[in-house]
Amino acid sequence: MSYVFVTRRVPGRAVELLREAGHGVDVWDGEMPPGSDILRERLLEADAALTLVTDPVGPDLLAAAPRLRVVANMAVGYDNIDADAAAAAGVWATNTPGVLHETTADLAFALLLAAARNVVLGDRDTRDGGWRTWSPTAFLGHDPFGATLGIVGLGEIGRAVARRARGFGMTVLAATRTPRPGVERELGVEGVSLTELLERSDFVTLHVPYGPETEHLMGPAEFAAMKETAILVNTARGGVVDQDALVEALRTGAIGGAALDVTVPEPLPLDHPLYEFPNVVITPHIGSGSHATRARMAEMAAENIIAVLAGEEPPNPVNRPPNPRSA
Ligand code: NAP
């Protein structure tokens, strides 16, 4: 019997699917991730791992996992896995595309609206007893309706954000690696350079994967190019933003605010300067966090494992081992 290590309790039928396929399943029951020692110990025997973004899988761990045939990440981003090292070791790495973009786009929009209209500040003030009368000047924000939205990275999530922006009457600009004029036309999006996007946008929302090419894509020069009232929304990965430069931009008023679902590190320590700004909204990496989507993501990860352990190619590979390990 093959043995699958699942690094946290996951929603939906994923574990059932694995058991129905005849595999032994061990689910890490802790609230916190298993940590590198436990991961190493469990993967010593495991044929497959269902991992989360909180589980780093690098060459050392792979070398210590002689039976491992697939690492199925329950996420579309897989920067926690060294996919090339996995391929070299004969191990498939997989992700969960196509099922979480609408849910993540919803959160990007929720953050945009929250930051633009002081939703979180207003809630906090209400609970603190600050709501004494209707005030003509309190908590004034900026209108998303009719504003210009800049989307950086026009992939699945970026496109889903663009569709939402239509309903808000927004002018939508996009800067992406591979411009696709047909897609841009269909979405009513104007393809521009990153610099032009930053100069013209009232809201800038990031939807690129994290990697060497996108690390600190938003740095001092980019913040300087933004409007002083513009709000940055980041639901991509924390490392796409140079966080020190962001703090500086907020401190000097170079930008109007930020709404972040992802940070470096995660969780963001409570003494971090980003918490000091009232015009910053922070959520704990919940972009894909709806009941239905998280269940579907876990089930997809299970389906990738089931395929590999049956000797097939997984449906959602992010690498291609030249010599995949076999049972
Ligand atoms: P996707 O469909 O792969 O789209 C990514 C887009 O970014 C592609 O259009 C890609 O261009 C573009 N891109 C890549 N490198 C770029 C660069 N250097 N400059 C400009 N554009 C670049 O991915 P997705 O599903 O939209 O997800 C995007 C990211 O969101 C994921 O990688 C993940 O890290 C993050 N995410 C976060 C959460 C959350 O919970 N907060 C949830 C889901 C995803 P090409 O067409 O040339 O490849």
Tab-separated table of C-alpha atoms and ligand atoms in Angstrom:
chain	number	residue	atom	x	y	z
A	1	MET	CA	0.000	0.000	0.000
A	2	SER	CA	1.286	3.457	-0.852
A	3	TYR	CA	1.513	6.006	1.925
A	4	VAL	CA	0.522	9.656	1.556
A	5	PHE	CA	1.494	12.360	4.039
A	6	VAL	CA	-0.961	15.278	4.184
A	7	THR	CA	0.713	18.183	5.951
A	8	ARG	CA	-2.448	19.637	7.576
A	9	ARG	CA	-6.156	18.891	7.976
A	10	VAL	CA	-7.746	19.887	4.659
A	11	PRO	CA	-11.397	20.518	3.794
A	12	GLY	CA	-13.565	18.505	1.406
A	13	ARG	CA	-13.184	14.911	0.293
A	14	ALA	CA	-9.438	14.877	-0.438
A	15	VAL	CA	-8.492	12.380	2.264
A	16	GLU	CA	-11.487	10.175	1.422
A	17	LEU	CA	-10.493	10.193	-2.250
A	18	LEU	CA	-6.968	9.070	-1.369
A	19	ARG	CA	-8.277	6.293	0.906
A	20	GLU	CA	-10.849	5.202	-1.686
A	21	ALA	CA	-7.966	4.867	-4.153
A	22	GLY	CA	-6.381	2.384	-1.740
A	23	HIS	CA	-3.684	4.571	-0.201
A	24	GLY	CA	-2.692	4.853	3.427
A	25	VAL	CA	-3.066	8.447	4.566
A	26	ASP	CA	-1.439	10.198	7.493
A	27	VAL	CA	-2.769	13.694	8.195
A	28	TRP	CA	-0.707	16.087	10.313
A	29	ASP	CA	-3.178	17.165	12.969
A	30	GLY	CA	-1.408	20.263	14.265
A	31	GLU	CA	-2.706	23.787	13.876
A	32	MET	CA	0.820	24.828	12.856
A	33	PRO	CA	2.777	23.310	9.930
A	34	PRO	CA	4.724	20.129	10.731
A	35	GLY	CA	8.138	21.835	10.581
A	36	SER	CA	11.206	20.596	8.765
A	37	ASP	CA	12.198	17.777	11.165
A	38	ILE	CA	8.754	16.199	11.161
A	39	LEU	CA	8.388	16.695	7.416
A	40	ARG	CA	11.700	14.947	6.897
A	41	GLU	CA	10.739	12.095	9.228
A	42	ARG	CA	7.331	11.533	7.557
A	43	LEU	CA	8.670	11.819	4.014
A	44	LEU	CA	11.260	9.141	4.712
A	45	GLU	CA	8.505	6.585	4.157
A	46	ALA	CA	6.025	8.546	2.043
A	47	ASP	CA	5.195	7.843	-1.605
A	48	ALA	CA	3.393	11.173	-1.925
A	49	ALA	CA	2.963	14.430	-0.041
A	50	LEU	CA	0.007	16.796	-0.120
A	51	THR	CA	1.656	20.090	0.797
A	52	LEU	CA	0.658	23.680	1.501
A	53	VAL	CA	2.414	26.988	0.855
A	54	THR	CA	3.784	26.759	4.405
A	55	ASP	CA	5.826	23.611	3.613
A	56	PRO	CA	9.235	24.319	2.055
A	57	VAL	CA	10.308	21.427	-0.174
A	58	GLY	CA	13.938	21.819	-1.234
A	59	PRO	CA	16.771	19.576	-2.422
A	60	ASP	CA	17.728	18.395	1.101
A	61	LEU	CA	14.235	17.234	1.909
A	62	LEU	CA	13.892	15.553	-1.486
A	63	ALA	CA	17.204	13.752	-0.951
A	64	ALA	CA	15.864	12.437	2.361
A	65	ALA	CA	12.650	11.107	0.772
A	66	PRO	CA	13.706	8.056	-1.245
A	67	ARG	CA	10.185	6.772	-2.024
A	68	LEU	CA	8.568	10.121	-2.807
A	69	ARG	CA	6.986	10.285	-6.276
A	70	VAL	CA	4.850	13.428	-6.131
A	71	VAL	CA	4.550	16.643	-4.141
A	72	ALA	CA	1.032	17.958	-4.709
A	73	ASN	CA	0.746	21.556	-3.560
A	74	MET	CA	-2.696	22.729	-2.513
A	75	ALA	CA	-2.187	26.145	-4.178
A	76	VAL	CA	-1.674	27.631	-7.588
A	77	GLY	CA	1.590	29.279	-6.474
A	78	TYR	CA	4.352	26.766	-5.816
A	79	ASP	CA	7.310	28.955	-4.845
A	80	ASN	CA	7.602	26.831	-1.649
A	81	ILE	CA	8.714	23.878	-3.811
A	82	ASP	CA	11.991	23.630	-5.697
A	83	ALA	CA	10.258	22.186	-8.755
A	84	ASP	CA	13.495	21.805	-10.738
A	85	ALA	CA	15.208	19.909	-7.926
A	86	ALA	CA	12.121	17.712	-7.651
A	87	ALA	CA	12.195	16.954	-11.383
A	88	ALA	CA	15.905	16.114	-11.184
A	89	ALA	CA	15.084	13.689	-8.357
A	90	GLY	CA	12.307	12.077	-10.432
A	91	VAL	CA	9.529	13.635	-8.344
A	92	TRP	CA	6.477	15.305	-9.889
A	93	ALA	CA	5.375	18.656	-8.471
A	94	THR	CA	1.782	19.744	-9.058
A	95	ASN	CA	-0.480	22.699	-8.267
A	96	THR	CA	-4.196	23.562	-8.411
A	97	PRO	CA	-4.859	26.000	-11.268
A	98	GLY	CA	-8.266	26.937	-12.634
A	99	VAL	CA	-10.266	26.607	-9.402
A	100	LEU	CA	-9.260	29.498	-7.170
A	101	HIS	CA	-8.977	32.515	-9.444
A	102	GLU	CA	-12.542	33.782	-8.952
A	103	THR	CA	-12.283	33.417	-5.165
A	104	THR	CA	-8.907	35.171	-5.065
A	105	ALA	CA	-10.157	37.921	-7.387
A	106	ASP	CA	-13.058	38.430	-4.964
A	107	LEU	CA	-10.586	38.983	-2.138
A	108	ALA	CA	-8.474	41.367	-4.232
A	109	PHE	CA	-11.621	43.389	-4.830
A	110	ALA	CA	-12.675	43.139	-1.192
A	111	LEU	CA	-9.277	44.530	-0.173
A	112	LEU	CA	-9.468	47.263	-2.796
A	113	LEU	CA	-12.905	48.346	-1.560
A	114	ALA	CA	-11.922	48.038	2.103
A	115	ALA	CA	-8.872	50.255	1.631
A	116	ALA	CA	-10.634	52.748	-0.649
A	117	ARG	CA	-13.634	53.200	1.632
A	118	ASN	CA	-12.075	52.763	5.105
A	119	VAL	CA	-14.190	49.693	5.853
A	120	VAL	CA	-11.794	48.264	8.431
A	121	LEU	CA	-11.061	51.614	10.087
A	122	GLY	CA	-14.786	52.330	10.286
A	123	ASP	CA	-15.512	48.955	11.850
A	124	ARG	CA	-12.731	49.408	14.399
A	125	ASP	CA	-13.924	52.899	15.293
A	126	THR	CA	-17.516	51.719	15.689
A	127	ARG	CA	-16.486	48.962	18.082
A	128	ASP	CA	-14.332	51.454	20.022
A	129	GLY	CA	-17.363	53.684	20.616
A	130	GLY	CA	-16.289	56.347	18.135
A	131	TRP	CA	-19.638	56.497	16.256
A	132	ARG	CA	-21.264	59.468	17.968
A	133	THR	CA	-23.073	61.068	15.022
A	134	TRP	CA	-23.294	61.056	11.236
A	135	SER	CA	-20.310	63.079	10.169
A	136	PRO	CA	-19.936	64.862	6.847
A	137	THR	CA	-16.147	64.586	7.024
A	138	ALA	CA	-15.298	61.306	8.771
A	139	PHE	CA	-13.793	58.307	6.967
A	140	LEU	CA	-13.838	59.874	3.554
A	141	GLY	CA	-12.356	57.583	0.948
A	142	HIS	CA	-11.814	57.452	-2.783
A	143	ASP	CA	-14.352	56.093	-5.261
A	144	PRO	CA	-13.438	52.832	-6.970
A	145	PHE	CA	-16.367	53.469	-9.320
A	146	GLY	CA	-15.037	55.194	-12.429
A	147	ALA	CA	-11.420	55.043	-11.225
A	148	THR	CA	-8.443	53.590	-13.108
A	149	LEU	CA	-7.315	50.120	-12.087
A	150	GLY	CA	-3.870	48.803	-12.995
A	151	ILE	CA	-3.525	45.021	-13.116
A	152	VAL	CA	0.033	43.682	-12.992
A	153	GLY	CA	0.018	40.119	-14.373
A	154	LEU	CA	-2.968	39.314	-16.575
A	155	GLY	CA	-3.210	35.590	-15.834
A	156	GLU	CA	-6.183	33.726	-14.409
A	157	ILE	CA	-6.613	35.943	-11.365
A	158	GLY	CA	-5.715	39.188	-13.142
A	159	ARG	CA	-8.364	38.476	-15.785
A	160	ALA	CA	-10.968	37.648	-13.134
A	161	VAL	CA	-10.200	40.996	-11.460
A	162	ALA	CA	-10.575	42.758	-14.830
A	163	ARG	CA	-14.060	41.240	-15.264
A	164	ARG	CA	-15.105	42.552	-11.841
A	165	ALA	CA	-13.709	46.003	-12.633
A	166	ARG	CA	-16.150	46.326	-15.531
A	167	GLY	CA	-19.070	46.367	-13.114
A	168	PHE	CA	-17.397	49.229	-11.282
A	169	GLY	CA	-17.107	51.303	-14.441
A	170	MET	CA	-13.342	51.311	-14.124
A	171	THR	CA	-10.774	52.067	-16.788
A	172	VAL	CA	-8.572	48.996	-16.693
A	173	LEU	CA	-4.879	48.954	-17.595
A	174	ALA	CA	-2.743	45.828	-17.616
A	175	ALA	CA	1.010	45.207	-17.633
A	176	THR	CA	1.907	41.591	-18.161
A	177	ARG	CA	4.806	39.496	-19.406
A	178	THR	CA	3.158	38.165	-22.545
A	179	PRO	CA	0.644	40.669	-23.911
A	180	ARG	CA	-2.335	38.939	-25.540
A	181	PRO	CA	-4.174	41.617	-27.555
A	182	GLY	CA	-7.170	39.293	-28.156
A	183	VAL	CA	-7.666	38.725	-24.430
A	184	GLU	CA	-7.123	42.405	-23.666
A	185	ARG	CA	-9.723	43.401	-26.272
A	186	GLU	CA	-12.229	40.888	-24.971
A	187	LEU	CA	-11.784	42.148	-21.404
A	188	GLY	CA	-11.790	45.808	-22.400
A	189	VAL	CA	-8.298	46.208	-20.951
A	190	GLU	CA	-5.579	48.523	-22.254
A	191	GLY	CA	-2.153	46.863	-22.346
A	192	VAL	CA	0.559	49.287	-21.152
A	193	SER	CA	4.072	49.247	-19.707
A	194	LEU	CA	4.458	48.873	-15.944
A	195	THR	CA	5.644	52.478	-15.686
A	196	GLU	CA	2.620	53.831	-17.549
A	197	LEU	CA	0.326	51.661	-15.443
A	198	LEU	CA	1.833	52.982	-12.212
A	199	GLU	CA	1.601	56.600	-13.356
A	200	ARG	CA	-2.033	56.388	-14.443
A	201	SER	CA	-3.658	54.023	-11.921
A	202	ASP	CA	-5.718	54.924	-8.850
A	203	PHE	CA	-5.468	51.287	-7.728
A	204	VAL	CA	-2.628	48.899	-8.558
A	205	THR	CA	-3.281	45.199	-8.019
A	206	LEU	CA	-0.553	42.535	-8.280
A	207	HIS	CA	-1.197	39.123	-9.858
A	208	VAL	CA	2.211	37.781	-10.920
A	209	PRO	CA	3.839	34.625	-9.549
A	210	TYR	CA	6.780	35.108	-7.171
A	211	GLY	CA	10.223	34.202	-8.488
A	212	PRO	CA	13.583	35.729	-9.405
A	213	GLU	CA	11.933	37.721	-12.219
A	214	THR	CA	9.250	39.270	-10.017
A	215	GLU	CA	11.070	39.627	-6.685
A	216	HIS	CA	10.703	43.261	-5.536
A	217	LEU	CA	8.904	44.129	-8.764
A	218	MET	CA	7.469	46.975	-6.679
A	219	GLY	CA	10.417	48.915	-5.276
A	220	PRO	CA	11.310	52.565	-4.538
A	221	ALA	CA	11.162	53.674	-8.203
A	222	GLU	CA	7.784	52.002	-8.724
A	223	PHE	CA	6.261	53.596	-5.619
A	224	ALA	CA	7.653	56.962	-6.696
A	225	ALA	CA	5.895	56.531	-10.054
A	226	MET	CA	2.489	55.927	-8.418
A	227	LYS	CA	-0.044	58.664	-7.713
A	228	GLU	CA	0.055	59.996	-4.144
A	229	THR	CA	-3.530	58.872	-3.663
A	230	ALA	CA	-3.091	55.439	-5.262
A	231	ILE	CA	-3.661	52.241	-3.316
A	232	LEU	CA	-1.567	49.095	-3.774
A	233	VAL	CA	-3.372	45.746	-3.490
A	234	ASN	CA	-1.235	42.622	-3.150
A	235	THR	CA	-2.802	39.180	-3.213
A	236	ALA	CA	0.153	37.646	-5.136
A	237	ARG	CA	3.137	36.944	-2.864
A	238	GLY	CA	4.811	39.174	-0.300
A	239	GLY	CA	8.196	38.996	-2.026
A	240	VAL	CA	6.832	40.708	-5.143
A	241	VAL	CA	6.911	43.907	-3.055
A	242	ASP	CA	10.017	45.442	-1.498
A	243	GLN	CA	8.365	45.865	1.885
A	244	ASP	CA	10.917	48.357	3.228
A	245	ALA	CA	10.264	50.526	0.173
A	246	LEU	CA	6.521	50.176	0.771
A	247	VAL	CA	6.898	51.331	4.382
A	248	GLU	CA	8.937	54.290	3.181
A	249	ALA	CA	6.367	55.148	0.506
A	250	LEU	CA	3.599	55.100	3.133
A	251	ARG	CA	5.706	57.125	5.562
A	252	THR	CA	6.458	59.847	3.012
A	253	GLY	CA	2.966	59.851	1.517
A	254	ALA	CA	4.252	58.748	-1.887
A	255	ILE	CA	1.193	56.485	-2.128
A	256	GLY	CA	-2.262	56.608	-0.567
A	257	GLY	CA	-2.441	53.191	1.072
A	258	ALA	CA	-2.024	49.461	0.753
A	259	ALA	CA	-4.119	46.334	1.158
A	260	LEU	CA	-2.103	43.179	1.598
A	261	ASP	CA	-3.085	39.531	1.805
A	262	VAL	CA	0.539	38.427	1.590
A	263	THR	CA	3.654	39.674	3.368
A	264	VAL	CA	7.244	38.782	4.177
A	265	PRO	CA	7.424	36.991	6.495
A	266	GLU	CA	4.086	35.317	7.073
A	267	PRO	CA	2.734	35.805	9.629
A	268	LEU	CA	3.833	39.429	9.795
A	269	PRO	CA	5.283	40.076	13.308
A	270	LEU	CA	3.073	42.333	15.409
A	271	ASP	CA	5.830	44.907	15.840
A	272	HIS	CA	6.162	45.382	12.066
A	273	PRO	CA	5.905	49.043	10.967
A	274	LEU	CA	3.191	48.187	8.397
A	275	TYR	CA	0.723	47.830	11.277
A	276	GLU	CA	1.318	51.466	12.262
A	277	PHE	CA	-0.405	52.910	9.195
A	278	PRO	CA	-4.166	53.429	9.411
A	279	ASN	CA	-4.317	53.369	5.608
A	280	VAL	CA	-3.049	49.774	5.452
A	281	VAL	CA	-5.326	46.732	5.528
A	282	ILE	CA	-3.781	43.332	6.177
A	283	THR	CA	-5.438	39.921	5.876
A	284	PRO	CA	-3.746	36.595	6.761
A	285	HIS	CA	-3.226	35.084	3.273
A	286	ILE	CA	-6.863	34.136	2.730
A	287	GLY	CA	-7.103	34.799	-1.025
A	288	SER	CA	-8.455	31.362	-1.892
A	289	GLY	CA	-10.276	30.973	1.410
A	290	SER	CA	-13.851	30.069	0.611
A	291	HIS	CA	-15.324	26.747	1.767
A	292	ALA	CA	-16.006	25.528	-1.765
A	293	THR	CA	-12.682	26.605	-3.265
A	294	ARG	CA	-10.455	25.237	-0.531
A	295	ALA	CA	-12.297	21.892	-0.728
A	296	ARG	CA	-11.839	21.782	-4.492
A	297	MET	CA	-8.132	22.691	-4.188
A	298	ALA	CA	-7.522	19.844	-1.727
A	299	GLU	CA	-9.425	17.407	-3.943
A	300	MET	CA	-7.373	18.464	-6.972
A	301	ALA	CA	-4.157	17.903	-5.052
A	302	ALA	CA	-5.460	14.424	-4.121
A	303	GLU	CA	-6.327	13.737	-7.778
A	304	ASN	CA	-2.766	14.632	-8.786
A	305	ILE	CA	-1.413	12.183	-6.201
A	306	ILE	CA	-3.804	9.424	-7.243
A	307	ALA	CA	-2.731	9.783	-10.884
A	308	VAL	CA	0.996	9.609	-10.135
A	309	LEU	CA	0.641	6.653	-7.776
A	310	ALA	CA	-1.331	4.887	-10.539
A	311	GLY	CA	1.687	5.344	-12.826
A	312	GLU	CA	0.062	8.151	-14.844
A	313	GLU	CA	1.041	11.737	-15.510
A	314	PRO	CA	-0.618	14.110	-13.047
A	315	PRO	CA	-3.275	16.443	-14.483
A	316	ASN	CA	-1.581	19.605	-13.141
A	317	PRO	CA	2.201	19.239	-13.299
A	318	VAL	CA	4.494	22.225	-12.737
A	319	ASN	CA	7.604	20.229	-13.590
A	320	ARG	CA	8.412	17.277	-15.815
A	321	PRO	CA	10.802	14.720	-14.339
A	322	PRO	CA	12.800	13.135	-17.187
A	323	ASN	CA	12.855	9.862	-15.232
A	324	PRO	CA	9.883	9.767	-12.893
A	325	ARG	CA	10.333	7.438	-9.947
A	326	SER	CA	8.173	4.354	-10.012
A	327	ALA	CA	6.886	2.081	-7.263
B	1	NAP	P1	-1.231	32.709	-13.720
B	1	NAP	O1	-2.524	32.368	-14.365
B	1	NAP	O2	-0.032	31.861	-13.971
B	1	NAP	O3	-0.909	34.227	-14.141
B	1	NAP	C1	0.278	34.888	-13.815
B	1	NAP	C2	0.461	36.015	-14.810
B	1	NAP	O4	1.602	36.776	-14.441
B	1	NAP	C3	0.708	35.516	-16.251
B	1	NAP	O5	-0.076	36.295	-17.120
B	1	NAP	C4	2.185	35.759	-16.442
B	1	NAP	O6	2.551	36.010	-17.788
B	1	NAP	C5	2.359	37.025	-15.630
B	1	NAP	N1	3.767	37.252	-15.307
B	1	NAP	C6	4.696	36.346	-14.950
B	1	NAP	N2	5.869	36.959	-14.721
B	1	NAP	C7	5.664	38.281	-14.966
B	1	NAP	C8	6.495	39.421	-14.931
B	1	NAP	N3	7.779	39.322	-14.606
B	1	NAP	N4	5.947	40.631	-15.235
B	1	NAP	C9	4.661	40.733	-15.570
B	1	NAP	N5	3.815	39.681	-15.633
B	1	NAP	C10	4.320	38.474	-15.344
B	1	NAP	O7	-1.373	32.778	-12.144
B	1	NAP	P2	-2.661	33.186	-11.291
B	1	NAP	O8	-3.514	31.998	-11.067
B	1	NAP	O9	-3.277	34.412	-11.847
B	1	NAP	O10	-1.956	33.494	-9.877
B	1	NAP	C11	-0.976	34.511	-9.753
B	1	NAP	C12	-0.290	34.363	-8.407
B	1	NAP	O11	-1.200	34.705	-7.373
B	1	NAP	C13	0.137	32.930	-8.057
B	1	NAP	O12	1.387	32.589	-8.623
B	1	NAP	C14	0.173	32.948	-6.544
B	1	NAP	O13	1.465	33.237	-6.070
B	1	NAP	C15	-0.767	34.086	-6.181
B	1	NAP	N6	-1.963	33.585	-5.471
B	1	NAP	C16	-2.217	34.031	-4.209
B	1	NAP	C17	-3.340	33.603	-3.542
B	1	NAP	C18	-3.669	34.093	-2.165
B	1	NAP	O14	-4.205	33.325	-1.377
B	1	NAP	N7	-3.393	35.337	-1.830
B	1	NAP	C19	-4.230	32.706	-4.164
B	1	NAP	C20	-3.931	32.279	-5.434
B	1	NAP	C21	-2.794	32.719	-6.090
B	1	NAP	P3	2.751	34.827	-18.875
B	1	NAP	O15	1.414	34.745	-19.564
B	1	NAP	O16	3.841	35.292	-19.746
B	1	NAP	O17	3.094	33.563	-18.118
